[in-house]
Amino acid sequence: MKHQDLLFTNDVASALDKLINDAGSPLTFILVDDNTRRHVLPLLLENSTTLAGAKIISVKPGDVNKNLDSLSCIWTQLQEGGANRKSMLVNLGGGMITDMGGFAASTFKRGIRFINVPTTLLSAVDAAVGGKTGINFNGLKNEIGVFNEADAVIISTCFFSTLPVAEVRSGYAEMLKHGLIDNNDNYNRLLGYRVEDADATHLLSLLQESVMVKRRIVEEDPHEHGIRRALNLGHTVGHAFESLAMRRGNPIPHGFAVAWGCVAELVLSHMKTGFPSPELQRFAQYVYESYGTFPITCEDYPELIELMHHDKKNMSSDINFTQLGNIGEILIDRTASEDEIKTALDIFRDLTHQ
């Protein structure tokens, strides 16, 4: 696993200038989507001394565009822009950009250097750290990709004021997940906080604590052979919710899906490993108040279970989950029967339809 610089600062332009200068001022490309090109890129260029000559690659926003067509467009623009193996790609955007940009950089000419500059809370806490890159394929999330760390990740909160409240809440769900797998102090601090009221400095402090939870786990298990699967809490069910929503033509934010997925998987944890009922109800109430619910009926269960069977974490025909015995008590590689999953989905609906 290569060394990765992880920088926590709201002076993003200066940090990026130093990284590029230290790399020998290579030919630099900046990957953005239409939103970050409009709202964030001008702020960065205005304060940077090294990016004036950078070549801009822009793609359409949204996870629905994290696909082979967009990837091919990035490769084409790198090729036509004269990129070589010493070039640098700066991924400026949310998780879609850092996922797809990291994969594009990892595969172009067998790998060029890249820096992630996440501009959403979700990408800062989740997608920009840990080396997972990839695209969606044939209706399944992150089906094609590689593990490859960015050379550096610049974590900031200074761009979050450009985001809708729902987008900030989406990222906060991953922080809540990190609190669940970390310890009571971290978890209670997060559950007692309204992220929409955050100022940039305080949120950066909370964000740093959350990112370091993930980094400790990733450094122990970079390729997800063991404890790193703790980070999948909420994702087996959450990814199924996301895929179902995409099939319906009504995509949902990743963090909302993870929040709902955490509720469902904590229900399974209560059923199978004794996760405390009062804590389950407390978390479910927080999720309901902050994220609402995902509308499903029992008629959706077969399709959701079929989607869970496609999850990359599965090692056999069984569906694999991360479960908790309590806050911070992680149990990986746990399975559940289809009947148990259906029961958990029933209880999820009860807990989040109040």
C-alpha angles and dihedrals in degrees: 000000000000123000114267125196111224111195125188109197142122091215091083098160094055092047091050093046091054093048093050093045091048088052090058098263096279125190100286131207125190119210115205138156123232092269098050090042089058103037108024111023094066090054091052097045091048091061101034127096097191106044101066091100097038118126114237121222114190129190134178115275129246137060089268086071095051088103146115094274093056091044091053089050091055093048090049094052092047089052095045090045091058098250116175133182091278093054124110129226117203111202105207111182147045130320093290090059096043092046096047096034091051090051092047091051093044093055105033108102086348091298141340128193120270140185123205119218104180114204098187130062090238094055092043094054099033125012101035096058128056105042099261112143131168153104138255116259133190092352095309123114120246092349095150122043150096139239109252127144120225115244087242141355121208109206116198141149098207094100097049093090087073091060131092113247090248090059092053091048089051091060092044089062090067089050089052088052090052089051091052092054095039117052144302096264094055093041095049092047091054095044090053094053133088105215093196088064094052124125117217096250097049093043090051088057093050090044093052091053091050096047091050090056088058094042093053090053095044093050090052093048112015097171100042099251094137137340094020086076086075085079088064092071106133094009103096091061093028094057090048089053090050094049092048090050090051090051088052089054091242108101119201128209113269094234093053089053090049092049091052090042090053090054092051093045093047086054088055088046090054091048097046109023105022101254103181114268095217090055091047091052092046092052093044091052091052091049093048092051094046103033108019112214142295109247110234136146132199087265088068094055098088092052092045091050091047088054091049089054088062092056113126092226092068114107097187138356088304121095110243124219139177108229136183130224087195138330106318093004100117124196114184131192095028120156134204132197122244090251091053091049091051090051090050090051090051091054091043089058091049093049096048101039102072 
